[in-house]
Amino acid sequence: MDHITLLGYIAAILTSLSFIPQAWLVIRTGRTDGISLLMYAAFTLGVACWLIYGLFIQAFPVVAANAVTLTLAVIIFTVTARERWASRNAIR
Amino acid sequence: MDHITLLGYIAAILTSLSFIPQAWLVIRTGRTDGISLLMYAAFTLGVACWLIYGLFIQAFPVVAANAVTLTLAVIIFTVTARERWASRNAIR
């Protein structure tokens, strides 16, 4: 593998796995105060598009990286949405 | 432009621009409670790698999308790091 391809793999691994500490943090603490729900709505949809795109062009690294990211993004989005919903009901 | 390429562009736009509401939220409110600093450290580094990778392979969409994302990720990381640092000093 040449250096440029290696850099691409490092980039894919870093950006995909970076969502692990964020997912773990929201699961463990349930604190989603500073998290933008709109961000995770758009981001989750975008990553789903990347995944379908990767399947179409048959690019394994694109599929693998985005499958991991999609799973983590869905977790973060779901926990954040549930917390927002719960706190909205608590105010009423 | 074929449908698959269009899907790739939609994916790139969604995942890049999704960080705008998050950056705006932390700038406006200064609330970074639920945000994982470790996530933004790894993510920012990863996006920087994507950007360099895009420059090497001369892929304009990769460069453009990651230049936007890098700017937003740096903002979110900086505000979050500053808040953590300030609250740590406040405790002492």
Tab-separated table of N, CA and C in Angstrom, chain A residues 4-22 25-26 31-40 42-43 45-47 49-50 52-53 56-57 76 84, chain B residues 4-22 25-26 31-40 42-43 45-47 49-50 52-53 56-57 76 84:
chain	number	residue	atom	x	y	z
A	4	ILE	N	-0.154	7.440	0.257
A	4	ILE	CA	-1.391	8.222	0.101
A	4	ILE	C	-2.615	7.371	0.466
A	5	THR	N	-2.625	6.110	-0.005
A	5	THR	CA	-3.726	5.197	0.338
A	5	THR	C	-3.763	4.963	1.844
A	6	LEU	N	-2.592	4.821	2.435
A	6	LEU	CA	-2.490	4.633	3.888
A	6	LEU	C	-3.090	5.832	4.627
A	7	LEU	N	-2.793	7.026	4.123
A	7	LEU	CA	-3.349	8.252	4.721
A	7	LEU	C	-4.876	8.242	4.643
A	8	GLY	N	-5.410	7.774	3.529
A	8	GLY	CA	-6.859	7.650	3.355
A	8	GLY	C	-7.463	6.701	4.367
A	9	TYR	N	-6.787	5.575	4.601
A	9	TYR	CA	-7.267	4.608	5.593
A	9	TYR	C	-7.208	5.185	7.005
A	10	ILE	N	-6.111	5.900	7.317
A	10	ILE	CA	-5.988	6.532	8.643
A	10	ILE	C	-7.124	7.541	8.837
A	11	ALA	N	-7.395	8.332	7.786
A	11	ALA	CA	-8.487	9.320	7.824
A	11	ALA	C	-9.817	8.623	8.085
A	12	ALA	N	-10.094	7.544	7.353
A	12	ALA	CA	-11.363	6.807	7.487
A	12	ALA	C	-11.511	6.229	8.885
A	13	ILE	N	-10.432	5.645	9.406
A	13	ILE	CA	-10.471	5.039	10.738
A	13	ILE	C	-10.695	6.112	11.808
A	14	LEU	N	-9.965	7.229	11.710
A	14	LEU	CA	-10.096	8.311	12.704
A	14	LEU	C	-11.501	8.911	12.717
A	15	THR	N	-12.019	9.266	11.538
A	15	THR	CA	-13.333	9.920	11.496
A	15	THR	C	-14.461	8.960	11.892
A	16	SER	N	-14.309	7.660	11.556
A	16	SER	CA	-15.358	6.694	11.926
A	16	SER	C	-15.322	6.401	13.414
A	17	LEU	N	-14.144	6.042	13.909
A	17	LEU	CA	-14.043	5.625	15.308
A	17	LEU	C	-14.174	6.792	16.297
A	18	SER	N	-14.012	8.025	15.813
A	18	SER	CA	-14.134	9.192	16.694
A	18	SER	C	-15.516	9.258	17.358
A	19	PHE	N	-16.531	8.649	16.700
A	19	PHE	CA	-17.883	8.707	17.263
A	19	PHE	C	-18.090	7.716	18.413
A	20	ILE	N	-17.122	6.810	18.622
A	20	ILE	CA	-17.236	5.860	19.742
A	20	ILE	C	-17.263	6.591	21.093
A	21	PRO	N	-16.263	7.475	21.404
A	21	PRO	CA	-16.342	8.164	22.706
A	21	PRO	C	-17.603	9.010	22.869
A	22	GLN	N	-18.110	9.590	21.758
A	22	GLN	CA	-19.337	10.396	21.849
A	22	GLN	C	-20.551	9.520	22.151
A	25	LEU	N	-20.287	8.320	25.723
A	25	LEU	CA	-20.580	9.404	26.666
A	25	LEU	C	-22.093	9.609	26.844
A	26	VAL	N	-22.835	9.646	25.752
A	26	VAL	CA	-24.289	9.866	25.874
A	26	VAL	C	-24.996	8.659	26.484
A	31	ARG	N	-26.293	12.639	29.243
A	31	ARG	CA	-26.199	14.092	29.093
A	31	ARG	C	-26.011	14.451	27.621
A	32	THR	N	-26.992	15.166	27.082
A	32	THR	CA	-26.947	15.498	25.657
A	32	THR	C	-27.156	17.002	25.463
A	33	ASP	N	-26.930	17.750	26.564
A	33	ASP	CA	-27.200	19.188	26.590
A	33	ASP	C	-26.607	19.977	25.427
A	34	GLY	N	-25.321	19.818	25.207
A	34	GLY	CA	-24.652	20.637	24.198
A	34	GLY	C	-24.757	20.064	22.795
A	35	ILE	N	-25.397	18.886	22.668
A	35	ILE	CA	-25.441	18.210	21.363
A	35	ILE	C	-26.575	18.756	20.500
A	36	SER	N	-26.240	19.074	19.247
A	36	SER	CA	-27.238	19.573	18.308
A	36	SER	C	-27.977	18.396	17.674
A	37	LEU	N	-29.285	18.315	17.937
A	37	LEU	CA	-30.105	17.243	17.371
A	37	LEU	C	-30.186	17.387	15.850
A	38	LEU	N	-30.241	18.656	15.403
A	38	LEU	CA	-30.284	18.937	13.960
A	38	LEU	C	-29.018	18.415	13.276
A	39	MET	N	-27.868	18.590	13.954
A	39	MET	CA	-26.629	18.060	13.396
A	39	MET	C	-26.739	16.557	13.169
A	40	TYR	N	-27.171	15.825	14.209
A	40	TYR	CA	-27.204	14.366	14.093
A	40	TYR	C	-28.291	13.882	13.142
A	42	ALA	N	-29.136	15.517	10.251
A	42	ALA	CA	-28.519	15.707	8.930
A	42	ALA	C	-27.339	14.759	8.723
A	43	PHE	N	-26.536	14.583	9.776
A	43	PHE	CA	-25.347	13.746	9.677
A	43	PHE	C	-25.712	12.275	9.442
A	45	LEU	N	-28.464	11.058	8.154
A	45	LEU	CA	-28.994	10.955	6.794
A	45	LEU	C	-27.851	10.970	5.778
A	46	GLY	N	-26.883	11.855	5.978
A	46	GLY	CA	-25.728	11.962	5.092
A	46	GLY	C	-24.887	10.694	5.060
A	47	VAL	N	-24.658	10.124	6.246
A	47	VAL	CA	-23.859	8.891	6.331
A	47	VAL	C	-24.607	7.729	5.672
A	49	CYS	N	-26.555	8.057	3.127
A	49	CYS	CA	-26.331	8.306	1.691
A	49	CYS	C	-24.941	7.807	1.266
A	50	TRP	N	-23.915	8.088	2.101
A	50	TRP	CA	-22.553	7.607	1.817
A	50	TRP	C	-22.527	6.091	1.710
A	52	ILE	N	-25.046	3.965	0.961
A	52	ILE	CA	-25.725	3.514	-0.263
A	52	ILE	C	-24.833	3.804	-1.483
A	53	TYR	N	-24.223	4.998	-1.472
A	53	TYR	CA	-23.284	5.384	-2.542
A	53	TYR	C	-22.132	4.370	-2.636
A	56	PHE	N	-23.271	1.150	-4.199
A	56	PHE	CA	-23.452	1.314	-5.648
A	56	PHE	C	-22.123	1.283	-6.396
A	57	ILE	N	-21.126	2.014	-5.872
A	57	ILE	CA	-19.833	2.061	-6.575
A	57	ILE	C	-18.927	0.892	-6.146
A	76	ILE	N	-26.281	7.981	18.901
A	76	ILE	CA	-26.198	9.344	19.442
A	76	ILE	C	-27.491	10.105	19.167
A	84	ARG	N	-34.360	14.895	24.732
A	84	ARG	CA	-35.081	16.133	24.400
A	84	ARG	C	-36.567	15.946	24.648
B	4	ILE	N	-25.953	8.134	-9.179
B	4	ILE	CA	-25.034	7.674	-8.129
B	4	ILE	C	-24.087	8.809	-7.699
B	5	THR	N	-23.565	9.545	-8.701
B	5	THR	CA	-22.692	10.690	-8.399
B	5	THR	C	-23.458	11.746	-7.610
B	6	LEU	N	-24.710	11.970	-8.027
B	6	LEU	CA	-25.571	12.934	-7.322
B	6	LEU	C	-25.744	12.523	-5.860
B	7	LEU	N	-25.946	11.224	-5.642
B	7	LEU	CA	-26.097	10.708	-4.273
B	7	LEU	C	-24.828	10.970	-3.453
B	8	GLY	N	-23.671	10.823	-4.083
B	8	GLY	CA	-22.396	11.113	-3.427
B	8	GLY	C	-22.286	12.578	-3.029
B	9	TYR	N	-22.741	13.456	-3.921
B	9	TYR	CA	-22.716	14.894	-3.615
B	9	TYR	C	-23.682	15.243	-2.487
B	10	ILE	N	-24.875	14.630	-2.515
B	10	ILE	CA	-25.861	14.863	-1.442
B	10	ILE	C	-25.263	14.412	-0.102
B	11	ALA	N	-24.617	13.239	-0.124
B	11	ALA	CA	-23.970	12.704	1.081
B	11	ALA	C	-22.906	13.668	1.603
B	12	ALA	N	-22.057	14.162	0.697
B	12	ALA	CA	-20.966	15.078	1.078
B	12	ALA	C	-21.515	16.380	1.658
B	13	ILE	N	-22.557	16.916	1.021
B	13	ILE	CA	-23.165	18.174	1.485
B	13	ILE	C	-23.801	17.984	2.864
B	14	LEU	N	-24.570	16.888	3.023
B	14	LEU	CA	-25.244	16.637	4.300
B	14	LEU	C	-24.252	16.449	5.450
B	15	THR	N	-23.248	15.600	5.245
B	15	THR	CA	-22.306	15.332	6.348
B	15	THR	C	-21.426	16.549	6.662
B	16	SER	N	-21.104	17.355	5.636
B	16	SER	CA	-20.276	18.549	5.891
B	16	SER	C	-21.081	19.629	6.597
B	17	LEU	N	-22.245	19.962	6.007
B	17	LEU	CA	-23.035	21.071	6.542
B	17	LEU	C	-23.712	20.738	7.867
B	18	SER	N	-23.820	19.449	8.201
B	18	SER	CA	-24.463	19.053	9.463
B	18	SER	C	-23.743	19.653	10.675
B	19	PHE	N	-22.460	19.973	10.506
B	19	PHE	CA	-21.701	20.528	11.635
B	19	PHE	C	-21.965	22.027	11.854
B	20	ILE	N	-22.678	22.663	10.920
B	20	ILE	CA	-23.024	24.086	11.096
B	20	ILE	C	-23.918	24.287	12.330
B	21	PRO	N	-25.072	23.553	12.455
B	21	PRO	CA	-25.890	23.775	13.663
B	21	PRO	C	-25.151	23.456	14.970
B	22	GLN	N	-24.245	22.460	14.920
B	22	GLN	CA	-23.483	22.127	16.137
B	22	GLN	C	-22.503	23.254	16.500
B	25	LEU	N	-24.485	26.196	17.769
B	25	LEU	CA	-25.011	25.936	19.114
B	25	LEU	C	-23.949	26.185	20.189
B	26	VAL	N	-22.741	25.693	19.980
B	26	VAL	CA	-21.694	25.886	20.999
B	26	VAL	C	-21.218	27.338	21.063
B	31	ARG	N	-22.576	26.060	25.714
B	31	ARG	CA	-22.882	24.792	26.402
B	31	ARG	C	-22.278	23.622	25.628
B	32	THR	N	-21.348	22.954	26.277
B	32	THR	CA	-20.647	21.853	25.605
B	32	THR	C	-20.708	20.592	26.464
B	33	ASP	N	-21.687	20.571	27.374
B	33	ASP	CA	-21.803	19.508	28.374
B	33	ASP	C	-21.754	18.087	27.829
B	34	GLY	N	-22.604	17.796	26.865
B	34	GLY	CA	-22.693	16.419	26.384
B	34	GLY	C	-21.682	16.092	25.296
B	35	ILE	N	-20.870	17.090	24.919
B	35	ILE	CA	-19.953	16.889	23.798
B	35	ILE	C	-18.667	16.195	24.244
B	36	SER	N	-18.286	15.172	23.500
B	36	SER	CA	-17.055	14.440	23.789
B	36	SER	C	-15.858	15.159	23.157
B	37	LEU	N	-14.960	15.638	24.015
B	37	LEU	CA	-13.764	16.331	23.524
B	37	LEU	C	-12.856	15.359	22.768
B	38	LEU	N	-12.818	14.106	23.253
B	38	LEU	CA	-12.022	13.069	22.596
B	38	LEU	C	-12.537	12.815	21.177
B	39	MET	N	-13.883	12.846	21.026
B	39	MET	CA	-14.451	12.685	19.683
B	39	MET	C	-13.918	13.767	18.749
B	40	TYR	N	-14.003	15.034	19.184
B	40	TYR	CA	-13.608	16.134	18.294
B	40	TYR	C	-12.105	16.212	18.073
B	42	ALA	N	-10.146	13.413	17.785
B	42	ALA	CA	-9.916	12.378	16.766
B	42	ALA	C	-10.544	12.770	15.428
B	43	PHE	N	-11.756	13.337	15.502
B	43	PHE	CA	-12.476	13.707	14.282
B	43	PHE	C	-11.745	14.810	13.511
B	45	LEU	N	-8.570	15.583	13.615
B	45	LEU	CA	-7.349	14.993	13.049
B	45	LEU	C	-7.686	14.165	11.802
B	46	GLY	N	-8.769	13.395	11.892
B	46	GLY	CA	-9.203	12.566	10.764
B	46	GLY	C	-9.591	13.381	9.549
B	47	VAL	N	-10.325	14.467	9.774
B	47	VAL	CA	-10.765	15.325	8.672
B	47	VAL	C	-9.561	16.025	8.025
B	49	CYS	N	-6.630	14.694	7.825
B	49	CYS	CA	-6.040	13.628	6.988
B	49	CYS	C	-6.808	13.493	5.673
B	50	TRP	N	-8.146	13.531	5.736
B	50	TRP	CA	-8.977	13.476	4.519
B	50	TRP	C	-8.614	14.617	3.569
B	52	ILE	N	-5.769	16.372	3.339
B	52	ILE	CA	-4.443	16.164	2.737
B	52	ILE	C	-4.519	15.057	1.677
B	53	TYR	N	-5.273	13.996	2.027
B	53	TYR	CA	-5.485	12.887	1.089
B	53	TYR	C	-6.139	13.395	-0.203
B	56	PHE	N	-3.675	15.265	-2.335
B	56	PHE	CA	-2.740	14.343	-2.997
B	56	PHE	C	-3.373	13.674	-4.213
B	57	ILE	N	-4.611	13.190	-4.047
B	57	ILE	CA	-5.257	12.486	-5.170
B	57	ILE	C	-5.982	13.469	-6.095
B	76	ILE	N	-15.774	23.769	16.946
B	76	ILE	CA	-16.430	22.982	18.003
B	76	ILE	C	-15.387	22.481	19.013
B	84	ARG	N	-14.078	23.300	28.929
B	84	ARG	CA	-13.577	22.277	29.858
B	84	ARG	C	-12.483	22.869	30.746
